[in-house]
Each structure stands twice: as C-alpha cells, then as structure tokens.
Backbone as a printed PyTorch tensor [residue, N CA C, xyz], in Angstrom:
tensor([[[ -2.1420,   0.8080, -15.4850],
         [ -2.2580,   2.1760, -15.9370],
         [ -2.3740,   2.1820, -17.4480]],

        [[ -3.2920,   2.7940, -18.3830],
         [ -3.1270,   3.2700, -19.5770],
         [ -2.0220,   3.5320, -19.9220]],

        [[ -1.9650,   3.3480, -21.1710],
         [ -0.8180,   3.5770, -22.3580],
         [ -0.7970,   3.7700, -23.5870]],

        [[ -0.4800,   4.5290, -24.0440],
         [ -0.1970,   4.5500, -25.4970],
         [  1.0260,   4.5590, -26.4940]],

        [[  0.9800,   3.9380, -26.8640],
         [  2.2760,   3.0980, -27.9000],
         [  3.4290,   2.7430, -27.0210]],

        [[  2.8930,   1.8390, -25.7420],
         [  3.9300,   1.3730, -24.5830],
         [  4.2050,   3.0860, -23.4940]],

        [[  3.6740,   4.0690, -23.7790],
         [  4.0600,   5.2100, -22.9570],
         [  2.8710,   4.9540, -21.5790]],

        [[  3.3670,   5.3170, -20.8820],
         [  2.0510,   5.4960, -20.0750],
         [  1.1880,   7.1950, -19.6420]],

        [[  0.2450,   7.1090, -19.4780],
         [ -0.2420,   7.8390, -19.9190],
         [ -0.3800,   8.3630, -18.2000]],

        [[  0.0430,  10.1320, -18.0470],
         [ -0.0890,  10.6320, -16.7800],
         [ -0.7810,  11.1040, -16.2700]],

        [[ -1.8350,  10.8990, -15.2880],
         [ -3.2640,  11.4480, -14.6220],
         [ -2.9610,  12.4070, -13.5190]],

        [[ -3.7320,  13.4010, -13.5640],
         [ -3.2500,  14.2710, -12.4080],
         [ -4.4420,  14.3940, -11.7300]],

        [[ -4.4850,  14.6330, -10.1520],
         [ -5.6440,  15.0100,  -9.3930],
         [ -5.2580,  15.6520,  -8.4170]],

        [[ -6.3720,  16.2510,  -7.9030],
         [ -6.5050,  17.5530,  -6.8230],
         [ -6.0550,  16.6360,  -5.6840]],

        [[ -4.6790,  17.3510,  -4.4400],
         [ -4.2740,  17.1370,  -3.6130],
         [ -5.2950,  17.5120,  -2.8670]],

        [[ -6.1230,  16.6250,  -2.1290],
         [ -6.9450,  16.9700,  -0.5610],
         [ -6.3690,  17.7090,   0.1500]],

        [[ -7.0280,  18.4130,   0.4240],
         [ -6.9690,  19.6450,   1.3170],
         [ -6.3320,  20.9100,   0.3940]],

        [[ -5.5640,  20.5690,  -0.6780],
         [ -5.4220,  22.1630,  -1.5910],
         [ -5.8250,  21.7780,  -2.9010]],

        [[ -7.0680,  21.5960,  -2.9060],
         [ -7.8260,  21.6820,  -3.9390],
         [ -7.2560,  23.0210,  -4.7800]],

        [[ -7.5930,  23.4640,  -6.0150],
         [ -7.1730,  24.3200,  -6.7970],
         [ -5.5780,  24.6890,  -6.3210]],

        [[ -4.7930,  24.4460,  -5.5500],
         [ -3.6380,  24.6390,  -5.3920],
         [ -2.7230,  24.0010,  -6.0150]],

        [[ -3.1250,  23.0090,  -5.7870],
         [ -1.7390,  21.5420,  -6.0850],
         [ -2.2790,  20.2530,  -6.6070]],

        [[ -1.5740,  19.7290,  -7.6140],
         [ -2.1040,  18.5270,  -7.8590],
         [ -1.4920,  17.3260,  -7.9010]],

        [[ -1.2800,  16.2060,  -8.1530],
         [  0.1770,  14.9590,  -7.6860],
         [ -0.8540,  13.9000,  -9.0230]],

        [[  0.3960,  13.3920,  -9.5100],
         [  0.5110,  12.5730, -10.7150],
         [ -0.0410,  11.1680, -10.2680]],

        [[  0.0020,  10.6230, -11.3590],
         [ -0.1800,   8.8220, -11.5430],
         [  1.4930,   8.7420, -11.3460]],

        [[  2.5140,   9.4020, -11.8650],
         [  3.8480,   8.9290, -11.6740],
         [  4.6900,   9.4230, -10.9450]],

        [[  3.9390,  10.1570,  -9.5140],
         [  4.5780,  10.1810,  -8.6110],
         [  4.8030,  12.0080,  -8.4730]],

        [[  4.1410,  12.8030,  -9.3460],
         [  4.7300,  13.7680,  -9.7810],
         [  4.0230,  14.7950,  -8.6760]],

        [[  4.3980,  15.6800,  -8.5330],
         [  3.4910,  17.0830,  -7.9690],
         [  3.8840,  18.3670,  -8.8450]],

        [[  2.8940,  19.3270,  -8.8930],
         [  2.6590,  20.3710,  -9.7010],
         [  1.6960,  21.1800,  -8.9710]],

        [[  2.3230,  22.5790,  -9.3470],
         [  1.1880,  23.5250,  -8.5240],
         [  0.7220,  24.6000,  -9.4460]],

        [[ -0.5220,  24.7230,  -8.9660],
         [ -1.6820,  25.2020, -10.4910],
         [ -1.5060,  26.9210, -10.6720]],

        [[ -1.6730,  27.3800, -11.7540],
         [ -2.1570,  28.5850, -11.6940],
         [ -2.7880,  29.3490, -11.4760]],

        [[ -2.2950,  30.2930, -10.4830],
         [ -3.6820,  30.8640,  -9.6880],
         [ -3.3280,  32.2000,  -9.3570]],

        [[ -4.2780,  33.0240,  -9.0840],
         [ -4.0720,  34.5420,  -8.7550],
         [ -4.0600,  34.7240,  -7.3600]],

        [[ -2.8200,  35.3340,  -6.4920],
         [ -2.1140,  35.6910,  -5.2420],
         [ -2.2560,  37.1760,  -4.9760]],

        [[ -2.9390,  37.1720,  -3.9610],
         [ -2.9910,  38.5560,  -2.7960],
         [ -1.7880,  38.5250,  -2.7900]],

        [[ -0.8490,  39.6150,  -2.6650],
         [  0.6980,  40.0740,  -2.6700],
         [  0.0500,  41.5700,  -1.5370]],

        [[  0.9910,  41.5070,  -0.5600],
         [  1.1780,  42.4870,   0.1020],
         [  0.0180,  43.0520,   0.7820]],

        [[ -1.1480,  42.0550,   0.8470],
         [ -2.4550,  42.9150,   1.3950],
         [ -3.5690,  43.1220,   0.2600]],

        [[ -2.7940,  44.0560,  -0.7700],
         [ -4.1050,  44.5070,  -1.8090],
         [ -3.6910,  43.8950,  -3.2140]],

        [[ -2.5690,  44.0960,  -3.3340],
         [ -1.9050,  43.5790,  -5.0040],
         [ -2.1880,  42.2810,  -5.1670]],

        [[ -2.4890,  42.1540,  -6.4950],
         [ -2.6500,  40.5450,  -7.0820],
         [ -1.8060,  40.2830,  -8.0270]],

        [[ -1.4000,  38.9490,  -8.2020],
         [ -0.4080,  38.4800,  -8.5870],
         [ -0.8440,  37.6020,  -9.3630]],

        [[  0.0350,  37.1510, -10.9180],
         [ -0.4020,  35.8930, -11.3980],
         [  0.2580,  34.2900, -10.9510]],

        [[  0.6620,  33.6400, -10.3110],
         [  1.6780,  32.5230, -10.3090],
         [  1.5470,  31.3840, -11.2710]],

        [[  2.3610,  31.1720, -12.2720],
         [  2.3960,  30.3530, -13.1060],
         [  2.4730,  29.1610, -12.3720]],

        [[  1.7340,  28.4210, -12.8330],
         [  1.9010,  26.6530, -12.2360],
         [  3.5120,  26.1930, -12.8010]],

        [[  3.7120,  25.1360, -11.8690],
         [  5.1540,  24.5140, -12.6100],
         [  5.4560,  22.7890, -11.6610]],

        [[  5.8520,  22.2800, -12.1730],
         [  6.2390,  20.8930, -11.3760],
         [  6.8920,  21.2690, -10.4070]],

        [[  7.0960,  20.5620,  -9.4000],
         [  7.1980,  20.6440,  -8.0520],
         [  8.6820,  19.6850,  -7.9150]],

        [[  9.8250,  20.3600,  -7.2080],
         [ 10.9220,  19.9220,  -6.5140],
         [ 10.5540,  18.8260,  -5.5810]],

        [[ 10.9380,  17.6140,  -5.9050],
         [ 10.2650,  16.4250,  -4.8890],
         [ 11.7490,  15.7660,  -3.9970]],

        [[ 12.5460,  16.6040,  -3.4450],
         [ 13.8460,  15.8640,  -2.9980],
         [ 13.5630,  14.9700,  -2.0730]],

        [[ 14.7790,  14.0240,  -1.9570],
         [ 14.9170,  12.9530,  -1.0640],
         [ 15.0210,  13.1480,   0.3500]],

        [[ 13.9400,  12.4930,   1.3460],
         [ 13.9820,  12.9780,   2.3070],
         [ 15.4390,  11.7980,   3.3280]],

        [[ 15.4740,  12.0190,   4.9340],
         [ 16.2830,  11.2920,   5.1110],
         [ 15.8910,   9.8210,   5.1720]],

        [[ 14.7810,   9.6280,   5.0020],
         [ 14.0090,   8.1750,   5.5240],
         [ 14.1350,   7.7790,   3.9570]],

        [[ 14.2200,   8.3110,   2.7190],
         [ 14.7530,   7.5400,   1.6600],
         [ 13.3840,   7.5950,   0.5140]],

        [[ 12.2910,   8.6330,   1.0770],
         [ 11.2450,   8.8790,   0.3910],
         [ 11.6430,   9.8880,  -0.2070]],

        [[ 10.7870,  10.3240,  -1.1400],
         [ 10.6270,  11.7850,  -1.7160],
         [  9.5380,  12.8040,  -1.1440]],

        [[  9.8290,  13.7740,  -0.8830],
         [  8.7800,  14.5720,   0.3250],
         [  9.0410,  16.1400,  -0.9250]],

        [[  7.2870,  17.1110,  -0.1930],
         [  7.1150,  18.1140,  -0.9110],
         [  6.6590,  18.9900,   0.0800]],

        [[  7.0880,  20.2900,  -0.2650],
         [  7.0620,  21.0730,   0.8130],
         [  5.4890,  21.9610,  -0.0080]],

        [[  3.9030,  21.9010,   0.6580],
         [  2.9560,  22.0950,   0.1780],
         [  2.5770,  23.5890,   1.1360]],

        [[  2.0310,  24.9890,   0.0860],
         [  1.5850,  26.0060,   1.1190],
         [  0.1380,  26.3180,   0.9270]],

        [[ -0.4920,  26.9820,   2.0870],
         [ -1.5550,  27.3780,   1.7390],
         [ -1.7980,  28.8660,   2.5870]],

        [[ -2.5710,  29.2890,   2.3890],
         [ -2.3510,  30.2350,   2.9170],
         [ -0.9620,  31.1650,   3.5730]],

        [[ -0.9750,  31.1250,   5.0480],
         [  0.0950,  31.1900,   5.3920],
         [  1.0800,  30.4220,   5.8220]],

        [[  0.7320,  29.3600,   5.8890],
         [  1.2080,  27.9740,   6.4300],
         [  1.8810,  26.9420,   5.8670]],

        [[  2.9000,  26.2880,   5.6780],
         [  3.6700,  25.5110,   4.9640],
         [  3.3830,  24.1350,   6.1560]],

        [[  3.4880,  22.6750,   4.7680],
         [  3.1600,  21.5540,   5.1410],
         [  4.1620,  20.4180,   4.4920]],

        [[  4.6870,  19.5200,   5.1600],
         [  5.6670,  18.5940,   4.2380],
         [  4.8150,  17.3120,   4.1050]],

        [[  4.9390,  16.6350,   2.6060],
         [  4.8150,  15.7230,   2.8380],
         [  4.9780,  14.6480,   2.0920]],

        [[  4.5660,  13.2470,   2.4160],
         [  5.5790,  12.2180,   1.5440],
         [  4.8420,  12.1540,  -0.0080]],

        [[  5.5640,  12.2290,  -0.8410],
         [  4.5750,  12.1370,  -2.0210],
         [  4.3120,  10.2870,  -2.0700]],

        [[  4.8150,   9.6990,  -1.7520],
         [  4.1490,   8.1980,  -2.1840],
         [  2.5040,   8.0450,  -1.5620]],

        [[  2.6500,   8.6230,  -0.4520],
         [  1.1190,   9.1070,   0.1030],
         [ -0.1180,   9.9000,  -0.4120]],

        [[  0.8120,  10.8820,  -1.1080],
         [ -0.1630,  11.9480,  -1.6590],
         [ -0.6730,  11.0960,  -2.7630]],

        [[ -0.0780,  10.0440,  -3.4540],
         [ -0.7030,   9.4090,  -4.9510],
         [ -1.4540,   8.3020,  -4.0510]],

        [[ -1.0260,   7.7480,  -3.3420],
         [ -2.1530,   6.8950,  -2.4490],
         [ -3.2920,   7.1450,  -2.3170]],

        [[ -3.1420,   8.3720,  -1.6690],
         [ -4.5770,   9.0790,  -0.9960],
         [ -5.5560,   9.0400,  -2.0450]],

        [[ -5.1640,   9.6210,  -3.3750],
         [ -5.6330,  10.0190,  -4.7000],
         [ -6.1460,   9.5700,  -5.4760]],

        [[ -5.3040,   8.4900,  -5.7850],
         [ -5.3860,   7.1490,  -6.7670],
         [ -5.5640,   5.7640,  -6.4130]],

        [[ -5.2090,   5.6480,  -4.9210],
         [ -6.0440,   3.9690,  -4.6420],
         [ -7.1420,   3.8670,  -4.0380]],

        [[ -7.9470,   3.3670,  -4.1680],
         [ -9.3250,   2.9290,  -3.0780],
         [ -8.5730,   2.7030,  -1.3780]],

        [[ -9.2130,   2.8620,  -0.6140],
         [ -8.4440,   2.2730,   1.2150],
         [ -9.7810,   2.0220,   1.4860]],

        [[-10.8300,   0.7430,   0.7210],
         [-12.2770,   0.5520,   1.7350],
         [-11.9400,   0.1690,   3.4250]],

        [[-10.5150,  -0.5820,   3.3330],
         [-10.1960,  -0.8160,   4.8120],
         [ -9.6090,  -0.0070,   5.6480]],

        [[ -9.4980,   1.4010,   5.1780],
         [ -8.4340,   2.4360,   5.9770],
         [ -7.6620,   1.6800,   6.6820]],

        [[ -6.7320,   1.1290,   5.9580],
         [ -5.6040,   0.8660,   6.1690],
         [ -4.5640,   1.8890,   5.9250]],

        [[ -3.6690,   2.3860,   7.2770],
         [ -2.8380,   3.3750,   7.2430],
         [ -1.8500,   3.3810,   6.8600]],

        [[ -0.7740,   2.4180,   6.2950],
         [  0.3430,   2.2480,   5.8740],
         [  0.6620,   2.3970,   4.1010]],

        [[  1.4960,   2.6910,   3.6470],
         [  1.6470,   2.7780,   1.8320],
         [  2.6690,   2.1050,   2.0100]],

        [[  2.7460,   0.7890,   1.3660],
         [  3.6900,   0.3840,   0.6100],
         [  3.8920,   0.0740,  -0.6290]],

        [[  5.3410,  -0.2660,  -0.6200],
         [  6.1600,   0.1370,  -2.0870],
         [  6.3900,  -1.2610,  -2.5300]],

        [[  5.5070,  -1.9430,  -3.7930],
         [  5.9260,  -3.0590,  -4.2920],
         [  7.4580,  -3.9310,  -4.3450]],

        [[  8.0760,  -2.9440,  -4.8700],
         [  9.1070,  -3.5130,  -6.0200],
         [ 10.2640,  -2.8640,  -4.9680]],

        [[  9.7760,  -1.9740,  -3.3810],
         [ 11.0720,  -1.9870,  -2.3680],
         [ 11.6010,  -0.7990,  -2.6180]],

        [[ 11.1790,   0.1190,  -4.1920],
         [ 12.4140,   1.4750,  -3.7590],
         [ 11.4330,   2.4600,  -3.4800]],

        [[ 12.2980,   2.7750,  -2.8730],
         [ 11.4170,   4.3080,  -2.0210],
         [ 10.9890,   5.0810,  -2.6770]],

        [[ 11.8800,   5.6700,  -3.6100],
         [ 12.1340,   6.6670,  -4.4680],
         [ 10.6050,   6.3900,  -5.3600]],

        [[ 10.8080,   5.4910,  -5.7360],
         [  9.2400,   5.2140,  -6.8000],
         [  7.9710,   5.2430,  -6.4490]],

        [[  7.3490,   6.2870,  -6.3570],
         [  6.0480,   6.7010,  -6.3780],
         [  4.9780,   6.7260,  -7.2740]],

        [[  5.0780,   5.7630,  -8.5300],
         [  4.3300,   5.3170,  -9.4640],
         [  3.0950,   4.9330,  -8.3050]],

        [[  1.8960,   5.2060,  -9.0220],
         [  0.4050,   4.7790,  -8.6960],
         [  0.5920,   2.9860,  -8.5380]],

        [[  1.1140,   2.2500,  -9.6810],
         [  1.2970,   0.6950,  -9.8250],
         [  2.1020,   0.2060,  -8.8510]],

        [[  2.9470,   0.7370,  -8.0660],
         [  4.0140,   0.3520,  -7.3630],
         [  3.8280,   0.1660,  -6.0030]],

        [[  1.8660,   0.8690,  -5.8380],
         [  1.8740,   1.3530,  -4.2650],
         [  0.7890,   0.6860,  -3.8280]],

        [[  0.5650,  -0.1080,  -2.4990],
         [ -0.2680,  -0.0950,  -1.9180],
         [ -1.0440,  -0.3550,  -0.5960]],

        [[ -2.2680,  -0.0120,  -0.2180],
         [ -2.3970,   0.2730,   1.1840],
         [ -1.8280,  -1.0380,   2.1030]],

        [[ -1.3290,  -1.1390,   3.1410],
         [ -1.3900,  -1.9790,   4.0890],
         [ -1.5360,  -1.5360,   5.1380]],

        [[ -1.7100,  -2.9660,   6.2260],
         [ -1.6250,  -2.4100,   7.8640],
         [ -0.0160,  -3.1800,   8.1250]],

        [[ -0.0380,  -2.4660,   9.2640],
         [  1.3320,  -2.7550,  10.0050],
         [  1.9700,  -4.4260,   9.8190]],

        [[  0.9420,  -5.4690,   9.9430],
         [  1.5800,  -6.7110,   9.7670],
         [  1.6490,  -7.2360,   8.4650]],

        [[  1.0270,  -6.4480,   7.3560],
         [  1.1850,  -6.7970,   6.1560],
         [  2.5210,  -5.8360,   5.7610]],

        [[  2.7010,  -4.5640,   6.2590],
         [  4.1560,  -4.1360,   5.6670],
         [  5.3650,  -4.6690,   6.2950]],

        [[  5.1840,  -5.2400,   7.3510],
         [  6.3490,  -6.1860,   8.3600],
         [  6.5010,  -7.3660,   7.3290]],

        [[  5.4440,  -8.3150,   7.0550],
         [  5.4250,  -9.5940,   6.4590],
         [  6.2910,  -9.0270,   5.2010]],

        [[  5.7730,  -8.3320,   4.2750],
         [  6.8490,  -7.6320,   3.0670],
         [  8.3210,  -7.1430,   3.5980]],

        [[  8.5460,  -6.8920,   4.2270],
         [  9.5670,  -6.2210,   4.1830],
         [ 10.5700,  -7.4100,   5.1880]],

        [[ 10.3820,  -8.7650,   5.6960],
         [ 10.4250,  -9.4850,   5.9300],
         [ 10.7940, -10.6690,   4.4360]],

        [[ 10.0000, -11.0080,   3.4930],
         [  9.6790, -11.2970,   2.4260],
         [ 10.6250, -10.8330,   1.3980]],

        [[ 10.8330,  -9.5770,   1.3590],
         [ 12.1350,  -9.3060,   0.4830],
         [ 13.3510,  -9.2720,   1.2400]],

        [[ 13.7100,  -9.2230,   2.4700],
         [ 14.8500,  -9.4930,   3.0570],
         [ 15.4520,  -8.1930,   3.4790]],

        [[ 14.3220,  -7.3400,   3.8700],
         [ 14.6440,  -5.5580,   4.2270],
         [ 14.7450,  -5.9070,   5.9780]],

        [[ 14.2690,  -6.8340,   6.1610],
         [ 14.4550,  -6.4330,   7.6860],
         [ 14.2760,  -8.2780,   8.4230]],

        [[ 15.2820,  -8.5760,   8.8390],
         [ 15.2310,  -9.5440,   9.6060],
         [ 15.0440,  -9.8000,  10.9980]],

        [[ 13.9790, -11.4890,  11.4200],
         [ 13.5380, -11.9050,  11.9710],
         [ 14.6570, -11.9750,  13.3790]],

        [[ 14.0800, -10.9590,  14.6450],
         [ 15.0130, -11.1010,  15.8650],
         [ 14.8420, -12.8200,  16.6840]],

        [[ 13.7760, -12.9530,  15.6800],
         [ 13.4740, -14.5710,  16.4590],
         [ 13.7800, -15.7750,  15.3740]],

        [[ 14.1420, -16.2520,  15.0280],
         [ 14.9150, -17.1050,  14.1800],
         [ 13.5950, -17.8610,  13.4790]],

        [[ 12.3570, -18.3490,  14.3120],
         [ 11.2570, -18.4320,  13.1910],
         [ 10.4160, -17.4660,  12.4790]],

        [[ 10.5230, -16.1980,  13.3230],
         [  9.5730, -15.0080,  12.5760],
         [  9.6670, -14.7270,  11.0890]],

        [[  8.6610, -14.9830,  10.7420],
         [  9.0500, -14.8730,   9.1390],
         [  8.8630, -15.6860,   8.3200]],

        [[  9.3190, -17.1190,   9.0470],
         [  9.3630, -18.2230,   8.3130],
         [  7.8370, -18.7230,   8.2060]],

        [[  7.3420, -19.1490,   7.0880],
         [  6.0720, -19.9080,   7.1260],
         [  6.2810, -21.4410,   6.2390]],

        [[  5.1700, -21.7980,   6.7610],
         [  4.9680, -23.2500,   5.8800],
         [  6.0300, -23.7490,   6.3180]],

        [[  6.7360, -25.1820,   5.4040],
         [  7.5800, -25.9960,   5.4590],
         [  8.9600, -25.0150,   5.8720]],

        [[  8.9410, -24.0720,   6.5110],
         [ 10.2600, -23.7300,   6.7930],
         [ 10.1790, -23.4270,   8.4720]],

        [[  8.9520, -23.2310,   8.6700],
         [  9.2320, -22.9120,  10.3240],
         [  8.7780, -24.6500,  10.5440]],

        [[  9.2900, -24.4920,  11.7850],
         [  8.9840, -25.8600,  12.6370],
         [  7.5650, -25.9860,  12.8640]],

        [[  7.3480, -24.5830,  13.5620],
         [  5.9190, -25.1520,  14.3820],
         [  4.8690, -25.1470,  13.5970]],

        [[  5.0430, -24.8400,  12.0820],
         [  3.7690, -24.4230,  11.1340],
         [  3.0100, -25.9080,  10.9520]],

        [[  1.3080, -25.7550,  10.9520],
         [  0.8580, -26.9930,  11.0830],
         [  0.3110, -27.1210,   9.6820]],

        [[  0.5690, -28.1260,   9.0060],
         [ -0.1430, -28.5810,   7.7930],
         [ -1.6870, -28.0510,   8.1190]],

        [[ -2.2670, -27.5030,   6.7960],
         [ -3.6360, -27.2220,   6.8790],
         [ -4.8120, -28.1320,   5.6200]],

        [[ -5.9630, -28.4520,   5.8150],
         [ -6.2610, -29.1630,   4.7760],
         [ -7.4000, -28.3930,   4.0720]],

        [[ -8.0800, -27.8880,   2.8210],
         [ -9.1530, -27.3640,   2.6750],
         [ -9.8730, -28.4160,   2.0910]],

        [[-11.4920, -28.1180,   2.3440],
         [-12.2080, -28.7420,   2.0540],
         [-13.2530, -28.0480,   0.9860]],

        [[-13.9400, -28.9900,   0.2400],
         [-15.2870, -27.7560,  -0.1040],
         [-16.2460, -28.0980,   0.6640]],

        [[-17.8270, -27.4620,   0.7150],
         [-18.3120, -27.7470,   1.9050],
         [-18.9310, -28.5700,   2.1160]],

        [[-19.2260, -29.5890,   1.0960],
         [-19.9010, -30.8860,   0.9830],
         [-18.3180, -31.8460,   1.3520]],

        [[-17.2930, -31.3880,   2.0410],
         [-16.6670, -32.2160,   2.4800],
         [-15.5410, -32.7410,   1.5530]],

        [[-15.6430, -32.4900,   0.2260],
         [-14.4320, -33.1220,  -0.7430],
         [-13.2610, -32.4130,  -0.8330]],

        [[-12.3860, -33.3400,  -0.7530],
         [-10.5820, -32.5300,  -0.1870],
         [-10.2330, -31.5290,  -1.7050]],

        [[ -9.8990, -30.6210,  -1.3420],
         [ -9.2880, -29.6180,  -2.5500],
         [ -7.7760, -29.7530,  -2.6930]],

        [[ -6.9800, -29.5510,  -1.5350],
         [ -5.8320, -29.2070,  -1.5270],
         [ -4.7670, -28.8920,   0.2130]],

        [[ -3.7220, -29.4090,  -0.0160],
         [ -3.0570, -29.2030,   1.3710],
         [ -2.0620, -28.0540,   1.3280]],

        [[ -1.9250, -27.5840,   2.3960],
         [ -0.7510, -26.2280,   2.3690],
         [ -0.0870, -26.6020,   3.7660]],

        [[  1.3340, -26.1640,   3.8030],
         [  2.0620, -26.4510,   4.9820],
         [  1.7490, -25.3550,   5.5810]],

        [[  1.0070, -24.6190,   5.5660],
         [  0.3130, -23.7780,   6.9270],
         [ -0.9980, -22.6790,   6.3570]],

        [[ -1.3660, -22.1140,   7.7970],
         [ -1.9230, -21.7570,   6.9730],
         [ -1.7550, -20.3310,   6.3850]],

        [[ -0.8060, -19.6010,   6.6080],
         [ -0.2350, -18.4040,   5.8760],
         [ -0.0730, -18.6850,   4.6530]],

        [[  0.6050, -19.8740,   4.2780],
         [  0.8690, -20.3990,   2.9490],
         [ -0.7630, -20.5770,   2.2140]],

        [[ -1.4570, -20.8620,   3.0060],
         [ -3.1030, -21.1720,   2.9570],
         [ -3.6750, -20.0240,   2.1950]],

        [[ -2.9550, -19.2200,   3.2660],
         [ -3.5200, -17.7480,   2.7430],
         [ -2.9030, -16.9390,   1.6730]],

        [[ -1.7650, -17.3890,   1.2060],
         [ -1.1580, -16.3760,   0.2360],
         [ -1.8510, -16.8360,  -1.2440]],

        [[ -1.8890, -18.3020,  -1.2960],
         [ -2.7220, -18.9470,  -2.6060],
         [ -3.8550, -18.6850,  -2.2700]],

        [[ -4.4190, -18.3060,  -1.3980],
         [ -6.3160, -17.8310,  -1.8540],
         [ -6.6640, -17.2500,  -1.9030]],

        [[ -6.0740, -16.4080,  -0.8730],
         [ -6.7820, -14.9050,  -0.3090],
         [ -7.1160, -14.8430,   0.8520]],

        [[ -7.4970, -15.7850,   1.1300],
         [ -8.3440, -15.8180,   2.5390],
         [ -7.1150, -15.6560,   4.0340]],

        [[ -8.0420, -15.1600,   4.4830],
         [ -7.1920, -14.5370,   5.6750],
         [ -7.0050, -15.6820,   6.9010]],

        [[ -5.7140, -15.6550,   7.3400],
         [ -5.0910, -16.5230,   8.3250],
         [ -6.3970, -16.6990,   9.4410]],

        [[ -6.7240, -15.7100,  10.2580],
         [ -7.8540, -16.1060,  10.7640],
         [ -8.9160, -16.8090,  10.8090]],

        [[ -9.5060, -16.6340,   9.3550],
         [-10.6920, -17.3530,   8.9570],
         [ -9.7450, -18.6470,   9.0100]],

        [[ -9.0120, -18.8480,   8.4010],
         [ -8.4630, -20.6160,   8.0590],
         [ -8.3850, -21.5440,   9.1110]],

        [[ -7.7550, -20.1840,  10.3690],
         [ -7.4830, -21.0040,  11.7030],
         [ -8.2520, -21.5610,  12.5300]],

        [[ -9.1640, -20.2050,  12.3740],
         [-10.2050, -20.2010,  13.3660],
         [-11.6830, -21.3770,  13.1660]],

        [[-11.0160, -21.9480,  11.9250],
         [-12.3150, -23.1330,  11.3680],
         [-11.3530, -24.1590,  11.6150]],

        [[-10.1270, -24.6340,  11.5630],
         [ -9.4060, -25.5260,  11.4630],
         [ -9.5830, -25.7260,  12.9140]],

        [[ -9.5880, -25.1150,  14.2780],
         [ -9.5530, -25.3890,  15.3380],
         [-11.1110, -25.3000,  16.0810]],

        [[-11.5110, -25.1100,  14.9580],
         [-13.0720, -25.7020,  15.7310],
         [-14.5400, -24.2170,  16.1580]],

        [[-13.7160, -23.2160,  15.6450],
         [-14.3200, -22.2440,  15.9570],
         [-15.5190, -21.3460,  15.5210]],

        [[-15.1710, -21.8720,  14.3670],
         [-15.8370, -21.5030,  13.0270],
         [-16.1880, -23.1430,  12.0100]],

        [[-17.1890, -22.6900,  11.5310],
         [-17.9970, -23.5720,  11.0170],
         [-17.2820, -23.7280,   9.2450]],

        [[-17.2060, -22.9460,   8.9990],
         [-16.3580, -22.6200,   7.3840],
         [-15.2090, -21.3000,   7.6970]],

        [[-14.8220, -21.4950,   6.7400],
         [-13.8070, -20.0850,   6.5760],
         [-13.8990, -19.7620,   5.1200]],

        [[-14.5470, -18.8400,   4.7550],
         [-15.3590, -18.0290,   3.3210],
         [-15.6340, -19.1730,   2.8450]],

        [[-16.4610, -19.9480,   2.8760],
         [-16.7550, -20.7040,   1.9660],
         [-15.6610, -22.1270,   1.7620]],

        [[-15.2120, -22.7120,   2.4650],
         [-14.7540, -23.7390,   2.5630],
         [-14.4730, -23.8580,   3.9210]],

        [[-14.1340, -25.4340,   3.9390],
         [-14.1080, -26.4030,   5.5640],
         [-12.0180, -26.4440,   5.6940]],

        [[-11.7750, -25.8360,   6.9720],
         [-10.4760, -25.9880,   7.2020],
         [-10.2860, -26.9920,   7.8060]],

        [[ -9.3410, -27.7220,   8.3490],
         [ -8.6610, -29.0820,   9.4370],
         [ -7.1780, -29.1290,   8.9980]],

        [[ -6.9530, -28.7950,  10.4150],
         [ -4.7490, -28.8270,  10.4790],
         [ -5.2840, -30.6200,  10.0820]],

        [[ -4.0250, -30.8360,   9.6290],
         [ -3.8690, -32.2150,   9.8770],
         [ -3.6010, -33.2100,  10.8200]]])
C-alpha cells in the first residue's frame, strides 16, 4: 500500500451493490456518503456521510449493518475490502487473514483462498489441529511424504524436496502438477520434469 512519510495512505471505493451509498477503505474502514433521502413519501432530506460503526461480530470478525432502500443487509467487512481491492481471477470464495486476527481488515492482510488453502493456514499457524495425527504434517515430518526430485527439461537435476507440498511452497507450482508428472501422468509439470525418488 502507498505511504507517505511511513503513514499509509487510505483508498476508498464504491461498495457493490450500493454504489453512491457506501464506501469501505484500504484499512478496513466503511463510510456512508452524502446523499439526499425521500423522508415520509414527499420530503427530502440531507444525510451527512459519516464512518460507519464496524462492531465485533460473534465469529470474531467485524460486520456492518448496510441499507438500501427499504431493506437492511449485514456484512463482514474483511469481505467488503476483498471484493474491492483484490483481484479473485480464480473466484476463489474464501478471505483470509494473513497475520490470523480477525479483527484486521487491512487490504495487505487479506487474501482470496479456497477451502484447502484456508485449512492448510490455519493448520500452519496452529488455529486448528490435525484429527489425524499426519494431517498437516508435510515433508520430512509426515511419514508417508515421498521425496520429490525436479528436473529442468533437458533432464539436469535442480533440486530435492521431502515432498511435494514442500515442492510446492518453494515454487509455486501446484501439488498436482508435481504429482501428477512424478507418477507418470504428465509429461512436465509447468515447465520442469518431476520423479519421487
């Protein structure tokens, strides 16, 4: 995020679906805009914009109670800066929270996952433990994890990992691709040659 003289600097954008209504921060913030209100049928009204009450919900988020018309809507603000401020090319449905606190809805703190990437985290920092005594564990700590070897594709050895999750956290490359070439399935995996050992 921008900064100036170490401050960071706060971006605001239009909440989907209440465009000109409401808008939600880079730091987690919500605010609702100034706008002129039908009162009673015919009277109009001015409503001053003002930051938005973001209390703690029971799940340990911060939630906002959003209206439109006649209709009131709750919802989590770590989502609303998601929606806003990160790319999802994978519509991936899940928001998670880097650094584990709920409460923090910074833009930097958040980002999209699917279900086995917010399990693996929250696994990873020690929020929720394994009912199976290897779940969780990768590489040199589970038993059954198989050494993996990469290659480049003219065949010259790069590097070994005790599995291939571990495979995957130093590259990028996704457990699938690694496996699915290591066992014969696939010809490369992005651009390099896999083999368990």
């Amino acid at each position: 995020m921008a900064s100036i003289n170490g401050f960071e600097i706060e971006k605001w954008k239009d909440i989907e679906g209440y465009e000109g209504l409401y808008q939600v921060s880079s730091m987690g913030r919500v605010r609702s805009l100034t706008r002129i209100c039908k009162w009673s049928g015919k009277s109009e009204r001015l409503l001053n914009g003002r930051i938005l009450s973001c209390p703690i919900g029971s799940t340990g988020y911060p939630h906002v109670t959003l209206f439109k018309k006649s209709s009131r809507k709750i919802f989590s603000v770590h989502r609303l800066v998601a929606v806003a401020f990160i790319c999802n090319p994978e519509n991936k449905p899940m928001v998670n929270h880097k650094n584990s606190i709920r409460s923090d809805a910074r833009v930097e703190n958040l980002e999209w996952v699917n279900n086995s990437e917010n399990q693996f985290h929250a696994f990873n920092i020690g929020l929720k433990r394994p009912s199976r005594p290897m779940l969780g564990k990768t590489g040199e700590n589970n038993k059954k994890s198989k050494p993996v070897l990469q290659f480049s594709l003219d065949g010259k050895f790069i590097k070994r990992y005790a599995g291939a999750s571990e495979a995957m956290r130093q590259t990028g490359i996704r457990v699938s691709y690694i496996s699915r070439c290591a066992i014969g399935e696939r010809k490369t995996g992005l651009g390099f040659i896999w083999k368990y050992e």
